[in-house]
Amino acid sequence: MNRIYYFSSTGNTLSLARKFAEKIGDAELLPIADLDRSQQVDLSGADTVGIFSPVYCFGLPQIVWKFAKRIKPAADGAEKPYCYAFFTCGGMKGSARFILQELMGERGYELSNAFVAKMPSNYIAFLNPPSESRMKKLFAKADETVDAAVADVLARKTPEVVRVFPFDALSDLVAKRATAILHDYDKYFWVKESCDACGLCERICPESNII
């Protein structure tokens, strides 16, 4: 059985997780935002475990970081699943892979592979959305990445990873700092009079902090 945990705030990552699950077959899709955060995450019993996440500030969203910290340590001598990550980003991939790899290593699991697909940037406070033609190219390339990733996971590939200094060190520093402080920045966002109070953002917020 192929188990896929995913976090997707706007749908970019979810769309690729769904395509991946359909292509690899015998897959279970589990939203990280819906898991019981008081319980450990047990990775045992699966043939493969995938963690799908966007890249935030060169690293992991805090909700994914906390998820990884809750992974139940692997039992000594127990058979472990093939673990991999799939990241989406609007720009650079940063150190998300290495941060997740470190967290999983602390729990006795190896992150055997990681894949990255560029998707339309949705951080509208900083960047304008790409043109429709550009988005079509990004989607097509992302689909190719999904196909290649499925093939690698089925083949249980474990490629050698080389860190690039000093970029990886700097992005790692920025990412870990962002994880520590950005959760307080929601106080700088508020609605205007144009809000029609439909309640959609409140219902789908993964942190339940829209009121």
XYZ file of N, CA, C and O in Angstrom:
844
model
N 0.846 -1.188 0.000
C 0.000 0.000 0.000
C 0.889 1.249 0.000
O 1.891 1.311 0.687
N 0.490 2.239 -0.794
C 1.233 3.486 -0.916
C 0.496 4.579 -0.148
O -0.623 4.941 -0.500
N 1.117 5.082 0.891
C 0.492 6.088 1.750
C 1.052 7.463 1.407
O 2.266 7.642 1.336
N 0.150 8.413 1.206
C 0.557 9.769 0.850
C -0.044 10.755 1.851
O -1.259 10.852 1.996
N 0.830 11.464 2.552
C 0.414 12.552 3.418
C 0.627 13.860 2.645
O 1.667 14.040 2.010
N -0.340 14.752 2.713
C -0.177 15.994 1.965
C -0.685 17.190 2.750
O -1.599 17.087 3.569
N -0.053 18.313 2.509
C -0.567 19.599 2.967
C -0.659 20.498 1.749
O 0.292 20.612 0.967
N -1.804 21.133 1.580
C -2.015 22.024 0.445
C -2.905 23.159 0.895
O -4.046 22.930 1.306
N -2.385 24.366 0.831
C -3.159 25.508 1.297
C -4.099 26.044 0.230
O -5.229 26.416 0.524
N -3.643 26.077 -1.026
C -4.471 26.644 -2.091
C -4.853 25.634 -3.169
O -5.612 25.963 -4.068
N -4.313 24.424 -3.095
C -4.697 23.392 -4.051
C -3.603 22.956 -5.005
O -3.750 21.926 -5.673
N -2.509 23.713 -5.118
C -1.434 23.326 -6.024
C -0.878 21.936 -5.689
O -0.783 21.057 -6.548
N -0.504 21.764 -4.434
C 0.099 20.496 -4.012
C -0.921 19.366 -4.042
O -0.601 18.237 -4.437
N -2.142 19.648 -3.643
C -3.180 18.622 -3.651
C -3.423 18.094 -5.060
O -3.591 16.883 -5.259
N -3.430 18.973 -6.050
C -3.698 18.524 -7.421
C -2.648 17.518 -7.881
O -2.973 16.523 -8.532
N -1.379 17.749 -7.523
C -0.327 16.823 -7.930
C -0.345 15.559 -7.077
O -0.040 14.464 -7.575
N -0.710 15.691 -5.811
C -0.818 14.502 -4.957
C -1.893 13.562 -5.484
O -1.728 12.331 -5.490
N -2.998 14.122 -5.943
C -4.075 13.303 -6.499
C -3.634 12.595 -7.784
O -3.919 11.405 -7.976
N -2.938 13.326 -8.650
C -2.453 12.722 -9.894
C -1.448 11.614 -9.597
O -1.479 10.542 -10.217
N -0.566 11.879 -8.641
C 0.436 10.893 -8.261
C -0.246 9.636 -7.721
O 0.111 8.511 -8.099
N -1.217 9.813 -6.843
C -1.924 8.680 -6.243
C -2.628 7.836 -7.300
O -2.627 6.603 -7.244
N -3.224 8.519 -8.257
C -3.934 7.799 -9.321
C -2.970 6.987 -10.175
O -3.265 5.836 -10.545
N -1.809 7.549 -10.450
C -0.850 6.874 -11.328
C -0.131 5.725 -10.633
O 0.140 4.690 -11.253
N 0.186 5.874 -9.349
C 0.931 4.830 -8.664
C 0.021 3.691 -8.222
O 0.452 2.555 -8.082
N -1.254 3.982 -8.002
C -2.216 2.953 -7.644
C -2.111 2.504 -6.194
O -1.097 2.725 -5.526
N -3.160 1.875 -5.695
C -3.209 1.355 -4.326
C -2.709 2.400 -3.340
O -1.845 2.137 -2.508
N -3.246 3.608 -3.453
C -2.755 4.723 -2.661
C -3.820 5.244 -1.697
O -5.016 5.260 -2.002
N -3.349 5.679 -0.557
C -4.194 6.289 0.463
C -3.750 7.736 0.640
O -2.600 7.997 0.976
N -4.656 8.680 0.390
C -4.356 10.108 0.517
C -4.813 10.613 1.881
O -6.001 10.526 2.220
N -3.877 11.149 2.664
C -4.199 11.608 4.009
C -3.826 13.081 4.170
O -2.648 13.440 4.076
N -4.799 13.955 4.398
C -4.489 15.371 4.583
C -3.843 15.627 5.947
O -4.417 15.291 6.986
N -2.675 16.217 5.955
C -1.963 16.491 7.201
C -2.787 17.403 8.113
O -2.789 17.243 9.338
N -3.506 18.339 7.520
C -4.276 19.302 8.312
C -5.396 18.629 9.103
O -5.860 19.185 10.109
N -5.844 17.454 8.683
C -6.959 16.780 9.351
C -6.514 15.742 10.373
O -7.349 15.134 11.047
N -5.215 15.511 10.496
C -4.734 14.502 11.437
C -4.864 14.992 12.875
O -4.814 16.192 13.149
N -5.020 14.047 13.780
C -5.078 14.362 15.210
C -3.686 14.810 15.663
O -2.745 14.024 15.686
N -3.556 16.072 16.010
C -2.240 16.620 16.330
C -1.764 16.254 17.736
O -0.661 16.626 18.135
N -2.585 15.524 18.479
C -2.162 15.054 19.793
C -1.581 13.639 19.716
O -1.105 13.109 20.720
N -1.614 13.038 18.510
C -1.170 11.662 18.340
C 0.084 11.598 17.470
O 0.299 12.435 16.593
N 0.900 10.570 17.708
C 2.050 10.332 16.861
C 1.588 9.827 15.491
O 0.500 9.260 15.358
N 2.436 10.017 14.492
C 2.159 9.562 13.134
C 2.922 8.268 12.905
O 4.153 8.249 12.929
N 2.179 7.176 12.706
C 2.785 5.858 12.552
C 2.958 5.552 11.064
O 1.981 5.426 10.335
N 4.212 5.449 10.614
C 4.482 5.190 9.199
C 4.543 3.703 8.873
O 4.655 3.335 7.702
N 4.470 2.862 9.878
C 4.579 1.421 9.637
C 3.352 0.892 8.896
O 2.291 1.518 8.905
N 3.524 -0.236 8.244
C 2.410 -0.882 7.551
C 2.239 -0.455 6.111
O 1.378 -0.995 5.400
N 3.042 0.485 5.647
C 2.965 0.942 4.254
C 4.198 0.482 3.486
O 5.280 0.315 4.055
N 4.024 0.262 2.199
C 5.174 -0.067 1.344
C 5.974 1.193 1.030
O 7.205 1.173 1.024
N 5.258 2.269 0.733
C 5.903 3.557 0.480
C 5.148 4.639 1.239
O 3.933 4.536 1.458
N 5.872 5.666 1.637
C 5.266 6.818 2.308
C 5.757 8.082 1.609
O 6.966 8.331 1.530
N 4.825 8.859 1.099
C 5.156 10.121 0.447
C 4.637 11.289 1.259
O 3.545 11.210 1.835
N 5.420 12.351 1.331
C 5.001 13.574 2.005
C 4.998 14.690 0.967
O 6.051 15.058 0.442
N 3.820 15.184 0.653
C 3.645 16.234 -0.359
C 3.431 17.563 0.355
O 2.556 17.677 1.217
N 4.225 18.563 -0.026
C 4.165 19.844 0.679
C 4.628 20.979 -0.222
O 5.525 20.797 -1.045
N 4.064 22.166 -0.033
C 4.638 23.342 -0.698
C 5.904 23.769 0.034
O 6.149 23.362 1.173
N 6.714 24.583 -0.627
C 7.892 25.178 -0.005
C 7.502 26.567 0.490
O 6.984 27.376 -0.265
N 7.742 26.814 1.760
C 7.480 28.130 2.352
C 8.805 28.727 2.817
O 9.505 28.125 3.640
N 9.155 29.897 2.303
C 10.361 30.604 2.752
C 11.578 29.679 2.738
O 12.318 29.591 3.720
N 11.761 28.955 1.647
C 12.890 28.044 1.449
C 12.802 26.775 2.300
O 13.728 25.966 2.300
N 11.722 26.602 3.053
C 11.639 25.440 3.938
C 10.251 24.837 3.988
O 9.496 24.884 3.012
N 9.919 24.286 5.142
C 8.640 23.599 5.329
C 7.609 24.521 5.965
O 7.945 25.324 6.849
N 6.346 24.396 5.575
C 5.293 25.057 6.337
C 5.328 24.532 7.769
O 5.649 23.366 8.010
N 4.993 25.371 8.717
C 5.077 24.936 10.112
C 4.214 23.706 10.377
O 4.598 22.825 11.147
N 3.066 23.622 9.729
C 2.183 22.476 9.944
C 2.849 21.174 9.493
O 2.668 20.122 10.116
N 3.673 21.235 8.444
C 4.388 20.045 7.975
C 5.570 19.753 8.899
O 5.873 18.592 9.196
N 6.232 20.791 9.360
C 7.337 20.627 10.307
C 6.839 19.940 11.578
O 7.471 19.000 12.083
N 5.692 20.393 12.104
C 5.133 19.783 13.315
C 4.692 18.341 13.046
O 4.835 17.469 13.920
N 4.164 18.098 11.866
C 3.788 16.737 11.474
C 5.006 15.811 11.526
O 4.954 14.714 12.081
N 6.111 16.268 10.937
C 7.327 15.450 10.917
C 7.858 15.203 12.324
O 8.397 14.130 12.605
N 7.697 16.182 13.203
C 8.150 16.020 14.585
C 7.316 14.992 15.342
O 7.765 14.446 16.353
N 6.098 14.716 14.834
C 5.210 13.754 15.503
C 5.357 12.333 14.959
O 4.657 11.425 15.424
N 6.218 12.131 13.976
C 6.386 10.786 13.425
C 6.886 9.849 14.519
O 7.860 10.151 15.224
N 6.235 8.740 14.660
C 6.611 7.745 15.669
C 7.950 7.128 15.296
O 8.145 6.687 14.160
N 8.912 7.106 16.219
C 10.228 6.519 15.901
C 10.111 5.089 15.406
O 9.282 4.310 15.887
N 10.932 4.760 14.411
C 10.914 3.409 13.844
C 11.396 2.393 14.881
O 12.355 2.652 15.616
N 10.723 1.271 14.929
C 11.104 0.207 15.869
C 12.384 -0.469 15.391
O 12.598 -0.640 14.183
N 13.226 -0.833 16.315
C 14.479 -1.514 15.981
C 14.196 -2.823 15.251
O 13.386 -3.641 15.701
N 14.838 -2.986 14.100
C 14.705 -4.226 13.354
C 13.454 -4.340 12.518
O 13.283 -5.310 11.775
N 12.570 -3.356 12.619
C 11.314 -3.416 11.863
C 11.546 -3.033 10.408
O 12.439 -2.246 10.089
N 10.744 -3.605 9.519
C 10.822 -3.242 8.104
C 10.269 -1.831 7.922
O 9.192 -1.503 8.420
N 10.999 -1.000 7.211
C 10.611 0.391 7.037
C 10.136 0.653 5.609
O 10.647 0.048 4.663
N 9.190 1.552 5.454
C 8.735 1.891 4.101
C 9.764 2.736 3.360
O 10.629 3.370 3.972
N 9.665 2.730 2.063
C 10.452 3.637 1.216
C 9.802 5.012 1.333
O 8.630 5.187 0.994
N 10.552 5.975 1.840
C 10.006 7.311 2.084
C 10.548 8.328 1.079
O 11.743 8.301 0.744
N 9.695 9.199 0.620
C 10.079 10.226 -0.346
C 9.256 11.480 -0.090
O 8.250 11.461 0.640
N 9.685 12.570 -0.673
C 8.957 13.835 -0.553
C 8.695 14.397 -1.940
O 9.431 14.125 -2.892
N 7.629 15.159 -2.031
C 7.295 15.845 -3.281
C 6.924 17.279 -2.912
O 5.958 17.508 -2.195
N 7.727 18.216 -3.411
C 7.521 19.625 -3.075
C 7.033 20.421 -4.282
O 7.427 20.159 -5.415
N 6.202 21.402 -4.006
C 5.802 22.367 -5.021
C 6.332 23.732 -4.587
O 6.430 24.026 -3.396
N 6.679 24.545 -5.566
C 7.175 25.888 -5.235
C 6.911 26.827 -6.396
O 6.771 26.402 -7.540
N 6.855 28.116 -6.080
C 6.677 29.127 -7.116
C 7.995 29.693 -7.587
O 8.065 30.361 -8.611
N 9.049 29.424 -6.811
C 10.369 29.939 -7.148
C 11.441 28.897 -6.908
O 11.541 27.914 -7.629
N 12.200 29.078 -5.816
C 13.299 28.166 -5.503
C 12.875 27.116 -4.478
O 12.032 27.386 -3.616
N 13.484 25.935 -4.572
C 13.124 24.827 -3.679
C 13.722 24.968 -2.293
O 13.259 24.334 -1.341
N 14.764 25.787 -2.159
C 15.347 26.021 -0.855
C 15.907 24.762 -0.209
O 16.452 23.883 -0.879
N 15.723 24.662 1.106
C 16.261 23.538 1.883
C 15.170 22.631 2.423
O 15.401 21.873 3.377
N 13.987 22.682 1.833
C 12.868 21.885 2.343
C 13.234 20.402 2.443
O 12.920 19.736 3.441
N 13.890 19.875 1.416
C 14.256 18.470 1.411
C 15.174 18.123 2.583
O 14.987 17.115 3.264
N 16.181 18.963 2.814
C 17.176 18.666 3.836
C 16.605 18.812 5.245
O 16.965 18.072 6.156
N 15.691 19.761 5.426
C 15.044 19.923 6.720
C 14.183 18.700 7.031
O 14.230 18.147 8.133
N 13.389 18.268 6.048
C 12.554 17.087 6.251
C 13.416 15.839 6.450
O 13.111 14.984 7.280
N 14.487 15.750 5.699
C 15.402 14.614 5.816
C 15.986 14.533 7.230
O 16.090 13.452 7.820
N 16.352 15.679 7.767
C 16.896 15.729 9.128
C 15.855 15.298 10.156
O 16.153 14.509 11.072
N 14.635 15.799 10.014
C 13.570 15.462 10.953
C 13.244 13.968 10.922
O 13.052 13.336 11.969
N 13.185 13.401 9.732
C 12.867 11.981 9.609
C 14.026 11.120 10.102
O 13.814 10.053 10.697
N 15.248 11.578 9.863
C 16.407 10.843 10.340
C 16.422 10.738 11.852
O 16.851 9.711 12.418
N 15.951 11.782 12.525
C 15.880 11.763 13.986
C 14.919 10.688 14.484
O 15.015 10.258 15.643
N 14.021 10.252 13.618
C 13.034 9.250 13.987
C 13.335 7.878 13.381
O 12.508 6.981 13.401
N 14.507 7.752 12.810
C 14.953 6.463 12.315
C 14.520 6.122 10.908
O 14.614 4.964 10.492
N 14.058 7.117 10.153
C 13.633 6.882 8.776
C 14.553 7.606 7.803
O 15.074 8.682 8.104
N 14.718 7.022 6.638
C 15.521 7.641 5.593
C 14.610 8.259 4.540
O 13.664 7.618 4.082
N 14.892 9.493 4.203
C 14.183 10.123 3.088
C 14.951 9.751 1.830
O 15.979 10.343 1.515
N 14.457 8.761 1.114
C 15.218 8.157 0.021
C 15.232 8.985 -1.256
O 16.141 8.848 -2.079
N 14.236 9.828 -1.432
C 14.152 10.579 -2.681
C 13.299 11.823 -2.461
O 12.509 11.885 -1.506
N 13.445 12.799 -3.310
C 12.630 14.013 -3.232
C 12.468 14.591 -4.627
O 13.399 14.556 -5.438
N 11.291 15.125 -4.886
C 10.957 15.663 -6.205
C 10.423 17.084 -6.030
O 9.831 17.415 -5.004
N 10.621 17.901 -7.040
C 10.187 19.297 -6.984
C 9.484 19.666 -8.283
O 9.996 19.395 -9.374
N 8.322 20.272 -8.162
C 7.588 20.763 -9.329
C 7.262 22.235 -9.122
O 6.729 22.611 -8.073
N 7.592 23.050 -10.098
C 7.211 24.458 -10.035
C 5.747 24.607 -10.424
O 5.294 24.030 -11.407
N 5.038 25.390 -9.626
C 3.631 25.668 -9.880
C 3.429 27.179 -9.842
O 4.321 27.922 -9.402
N 2.284 27.667 -10.301
C 2.055 29.113 -10.258
C 2.189 29.655 -8.841
O 1.591 29.115 -7.911
N 2.984 30.695 -8.681
C 3.141 31.291 -7.355
C 1.820 31.912 -6.915
O 1.159 32.607 -7.682
N 1.430 31.634 -5.682
C 0.178 32.195 -5.185
C 0.394 33.123 -3.993
O -0.540 33.418 -3.258
N 1.652 33.553 -3.800
C 1.905 34.538 -2.759
C 1.686 35.924 -3.362
O 2.624 36.631 -3.735
N 0.411 36.309 -3.464
C 0.039 37.518 -4.194
C 0.475 38.800 -3.493
O 0.453 39.871 -4.092
N 0.881 38.691 -2.227
C 1.382 39.886 -1.540
C 2.751 40.288 -2.075
O 3.189 41.427 -1.901
N 3.427 39.355 -2.737
C 4.790 39.607 -3.218
C 4.902 39.541 -4.733
O 5.650 40.282 -5.344
N 4.143 38.628 -5.357
C 4.255 38.423 -6.798
C 2.886 38.418 -7.457
O 1.897 37.996 -6.857
N 2.844 38.854 -8.700
C 1.619 38.752 -9.483
C 1.498 37.341 -10.044
O 2.508 36.691 -10.342
N 0.282 36.836 -10.191
C 0.112 35.504 -10.784
C 0.681 35.478 -12.204
O 0.644 36.485 -12.915
N 1.213 34.344 -12.633
C 1.748 34.262 -13.996
C 0.638 34.316 -15.030
O -0.544 34.126 -14.714
N 1.018 34.550 -16.271
C 0.040 34.604 -17.350
C -0.556 33.213 -17.582
O 0.001 32.197 -17.148
N -1.678 33.176 -18.293
C -2.338 31.902 -18.554
C -1.432 30.962 -19.353
O -1.376 29.757 -19.077
N -0.714 31.501 -20.331
C 0.177 30.663 -21.136
C 1.312 30.102 -20.282
O 1.717 28.946 -20.445
N 1.833 30.928 -19.377
C 2.894 30.474 -18.483
C 2.388 29.384 -17.543
O 3.081 28.387 -17.293
N 1.160 29.549 -17.052
C 0.592 28.538 -16.157
C 0.416 27.200 -16.873
O 0.685 26.132 -16.302
N -0.012 27.235 -18.119
C -0.183 25.996 -18.877
C 1.139 25.258 -19.018
O 1.195 24.024 -18.907
N 2.211 26.006 -19.239
C 3.537 25.387 -19.348
C 3.966 24.787 -18.008
O 4.534 23.683 -17.962
N 3.686 25.495 -16.920
C 4.032 24.987 -15.593
C 3.257 23.707 -15.281
O 3.821 22.740 -14.755
N 1.971 23.698 -15.614
C 1.157 22.507 -15.355
C 1.648 21.310 -16.162
O 1.707 20.175 -15.656
N 1.992 21.550 -17.420
C 2.476 20.464 -18.276
C 3.790 19.898 -17.739
O 3.991 18.672 -17.697
N 4.686 20.783 -17.325
C 5.967 20.342 -16.772
C 5.770 19.607 -15.454
O 6.448 18.602 -15.165
N 4.836 20.084 -14.646
C 4.547 19.427 -13.363
C 4.015 18.013 -13.582
O 4.366 17.083 -12.851
N 3.179 17.845 -14.604
C 2.662 16.503 -14.922
C 3.801 15.564 -15.319
O 3.802 14.377 -14.958
N 4.775 16.085 -16.053
C 5.937 15.283 -16.420
C 6.741 14.885 -15.174
O 7.231 13.757 -15.075
N 6.844 15.808 -14.231
C 7.553 15.522 -12.989
C 6.837 14.440 -12.196
O 7.477 13.563 -11.604
N 5.525 14.490 -12.180
C 4.745 13.451 -11.494
C 5.012 12.084 -12.121
O 5.244 11.093 -11.420
N 4.987 12.009 -13.444
C 5.237 10.741 -14.133
C 6.618 10.189 -13.792
O 6.775 8.989 -13.503
N 7.625 11.058 -13.811
C 8.988 10.634 -13.506
C 9.108 10.205 -12.046
O 9.799 9.228 -11.724
N 8.431 10.910 -11.161
C 8.487 10.581 -9.735
C 7.835 9.228 -9.457
O 8.354 8.431 -8.663
N 6.710 8.964 -10.086
C 6.039 7.669 -9.916
C 6.970 6.538 -10.338
O 7.107 5.521 -9.640
N 7.636 6.709 -11.469
C 8.565 5.688 -11.960
C 9.711 5.467 -10.974
O 10.104 4.328 -10.698
N 10.242 6.552 -10.418
C 11.347 6.442 -9.460
C 10.912 5.746 -8.179
O 11.644 4.937 -7.610
N 9.712 6.084 -7.696
C 9.218 5.470 -6.458
C 8.967 3.980 -6.671
O 9.326 3.154 -5.827
N 8.367 3.624 -7.790
C 8.124 2.204 -8.072
C 9.431 1.430 -8.185
O 9.505 0.251 -7.822
N 10.468 2.106 -8.673
C 11.779 1.469 -8.809
C 12.603 1.577 -7.524
O 13.724 1.063 -7.471
N 12.047 2.266 -6.524
C 12.723 2.467 -5.229
C 14.105 3.098 -5.418
O 15.085 2.703 -4.791
N 14.185 4.102 -6.274
C 15.471 4.748 -6.528
C 15.889 5.611 -5.329
O 15.062 6.261 -4.694
N 17.178 5.620 -5.060
C 17.744 6.414 -3.977
C 18.958 7.165 -4.517
O 20.111 6.738 -4.338
N 18.734 8.275 -5.191
C 19.857 9.008 -5.801
C 20.722 9.706 -4.759
O 20.252 10.064 -3.673
N 21.983 9.896 -5.105
C 22.892 10.625 -4.228
C 22.556 12.111 -4.300
O 22.284 12.652 -5.364
N 22.579 12.764 -3.164
C 22.230 14.180 -3.089
C 23.465 14.981 -2.675
O 24.152 14.626 -1.721
N 23.721 16.046 -3.411
C 24.864 16.903 -3.120
C 24.352 18.266 -2.668
O 23.551 18.903 -3.365
N 24.809 18.711 -1.509
C 24.427 20.025 -1.016
C 25.331 21.095 -1.627
O 26.514 20.859 -1.855
N 24.740 22.255 -1.911
C 25.469 23.347 -2.544
C 25.747 24.426 -1.500
O 24.832 25.072 -0.983
N 27.002 24.607 -1.181
C 27.385 25.629 -0.204
C 27.804 26.906 -0.953
O 28.475 26.814 -1.980
N 27.408 28.107 -0.496
C 26.731 28.397 0.771
C 25.216 28.510 0.649
O 24.542 28.781 1.635
N 24.655 28.295 -0.570
C 23.218 28.520 -0.750
C 22.386 27.667 0.197
O 21.454 28.157 0.843
N 22.695 26.373 0.290
C 21.903 25.492 1.137
C 21.970 25.909 2.605
O 20.966 25.858 3.327
N 23.148 26.334 3.043
C 23.295 26.757 4.432
C 22.476 28.013 4.713
O 21.813 28.131 5.753
N 22.487 28.959 3.781
C 21.741 30.206 3.962
C 20.232 29.972 3.907
O 19.479 30.510 4.718
N 19.796 29.167 2.943
C 18.361 28.897 2.835
C 17.865 28.100 4.031
O 16.738 28.286 4.496
N 18.717 27.225 4.559
C 18.361 26.457 5.752
C 18.154 27.397 6.935
O 17.197 27.259 7.704
N 19.042 28.378 7.063
C 18.931 29.351 8.150
C 17.662 30.176 8.023
O 16.927 30.382 9.002
N 17.385 30.661 6.810
C 16.181 31.465 6.578
C 14.923 30.646 6.848
O 13.982 31.111 7.508
N 14.902 29.412 6.361
C 13.719 28.564 6.508
C 13.414 28.268 7.974
O 12.255 28.347 8.412
N 14.425 27.923 8.736
C 14.201 27.586 10.142
C 13.790 28.817 10.946
O 12.971 28.729 11.871
N 14.330 29.977 10.588
C 13.921 31.206 11.262
C 12.470 31.536 10.931
O 11.691 31.941 11.805
N 12.103 31.358 9.671
C 10.727 31.644 9.253
C 9.738 30.733 9.969
O 8.660 31.165 10.404
N 10.087 29.459 10.100
C 9.212 28.508 10.788
C 8.966 28.945 12.225
O 7.868 28.761 12.768
N 9.973 29.555 12.824
C 9.863 29.944 14.228
C 9.015 31.195 14.445
O 8.404 31.355 15.512
N 8.946 32.086 13.447
C 8.290 33.374 13.695
C 7.056 33.656 12.852
O 6.201 34.458 13.252
N 6.917 33.018 11.688
C 5.852 33.421 10.770
C 4.452 33.122 11.285
O 3.479 33.738 10.835
N 4.323 32.190 12.231
C 2.976 31.875 12.710
C 2.339 33.055 13.446
O 1.124 33.075 13.668
N 3.147 34.046 13.827
C 2.600 35.224 14.500
C 2.189 36.326 13.521
O 1.607 37.328 13.937
N 2.482 36.126 12.234
C 2.266 37.193 11.270
C 0.824 37.273 10.763
O 0.495 38.175 9.994
N -0.022 36.342 11.185
C -1.404 36.409 10.717
C -2.118 37.653 11.235
O -3.110 38.089 10.667
N -1.596 38.240 12.301
C -2.230 39.444 12.856
C -2.142 40.639 11.910
O -2.842 41.639 12.094
N -1.278 40.532 10.888
C -1.134 41.630 9.937
C -2.090 41.504 8.747
O -2.026 42.298 7.809
N -2.952 40.493 8.767
C -3.920 40.298 7.686
C -5.329 40.518 8.230
O -5.666 40.032 9.313
N -6.129 41.229 7.480
C -7.500 41.456 7.883
C -8.356 41.666 6.634
O -7.834 41.898 5.546
N -9.645 41.566 6.797
C -10.545 41.731 5.658
C -10.957 43.193 5.521
O -10.935 43.964 6.490
N -11.340 43.534 4.290
C -11.850 44.866 4.018
C -13.370 44.818 3.919
O -13.982 43.751 4.013
N -13.951 45.957 3.690
C -15.409 46.029 3.591
C -15.931 45.250 2.395
O -17.114 44.887 2.349
N -15.066 44.966 1.415
C -15.499 44.230 0.231
C -15.744 42.749 0.526
O -16.329 42.036 -0.295
N -15.323 42.273 1.683
C -15.560 40.870 2.057
C -17.061 40.627 2.170
O -17.790 41.386 2.815
N -17.538 39.536 1.535
C -18.980 39.260 1.572
C -19.353 38.279 2.680
O -20.495 37.802 2.746
N -18.370 37.941 3.549
C -18.624 37.091 4.718
C -19.205 35.728 4.338
O -20.045 35.183 5.044
N -18.718 35.161 3.233
C -19.209 33.842 2.823
C -18.733 32.737 3.759
O -19.333 31.667 3.836
N -17.618 32.973 4.457
C -17.119 31.992 5.425
C -16.229 30.915 4.853
O -15.772 30.031 5.583
N -15.962 30.963 3.536
C -15.165 29.904 2.898
C -13.754 29.835 3.480
O -13.271 28.753 3.822
N -13.090 30.981 3.604
C -11.713 30.966 4.121
C -11.664 30.428 5.540
O -10.732 29.707 5.916
N -12.670 30.738 6.328
C -12.726 30.249 7.708
C -12.875 28.731 7.743
O -12.236 28.042 8.548
N -13.689 28.193 6.839
C -13.942 26.742 6.836
C -12.734 25.936 6.383
O -12.505 24.830 6.872
N -11.957 26.471 5.428
C -10.874 25.668 4.870
C -9.506 25.983 5.473
O -8.532 25.302 5.174
N -9.408 26.986 6.352
C -8.112 27.331 6.942
C -7.555 26.139 7.715
O -8.204 25.629 8.646
N -6.350 25.652 7.366
C -5.799 24.468 8.024
C -5.388 24.704 9.479
O -5.226 23.748 10.238
N -5.271 25.964 9.891
C -4.892 26.256 11.268
C -6.052 26.763 12.107
O -5.887 27.064 13.294
N -7.223 26.876 11.486
C -8.445 27.323 12.193
C -8.235 28.658 12.917
O -8.698 28.842 14.041
N -7.533 29.583 12.280
C -7.275 30.857 12.931
C -7.887 32.044 12.197
O -7.432 33.169 12.322
N -8.921 31.774 11.403
C -9.689 32.848 10.777
C -11.040 32.916 11.469
O -11.788 31.928 11.510
N -11.363 34.054 12.032
C -12.619 34.185 12.771
C -13.362 35.438 12.314
O -12.793 36.301 11.682
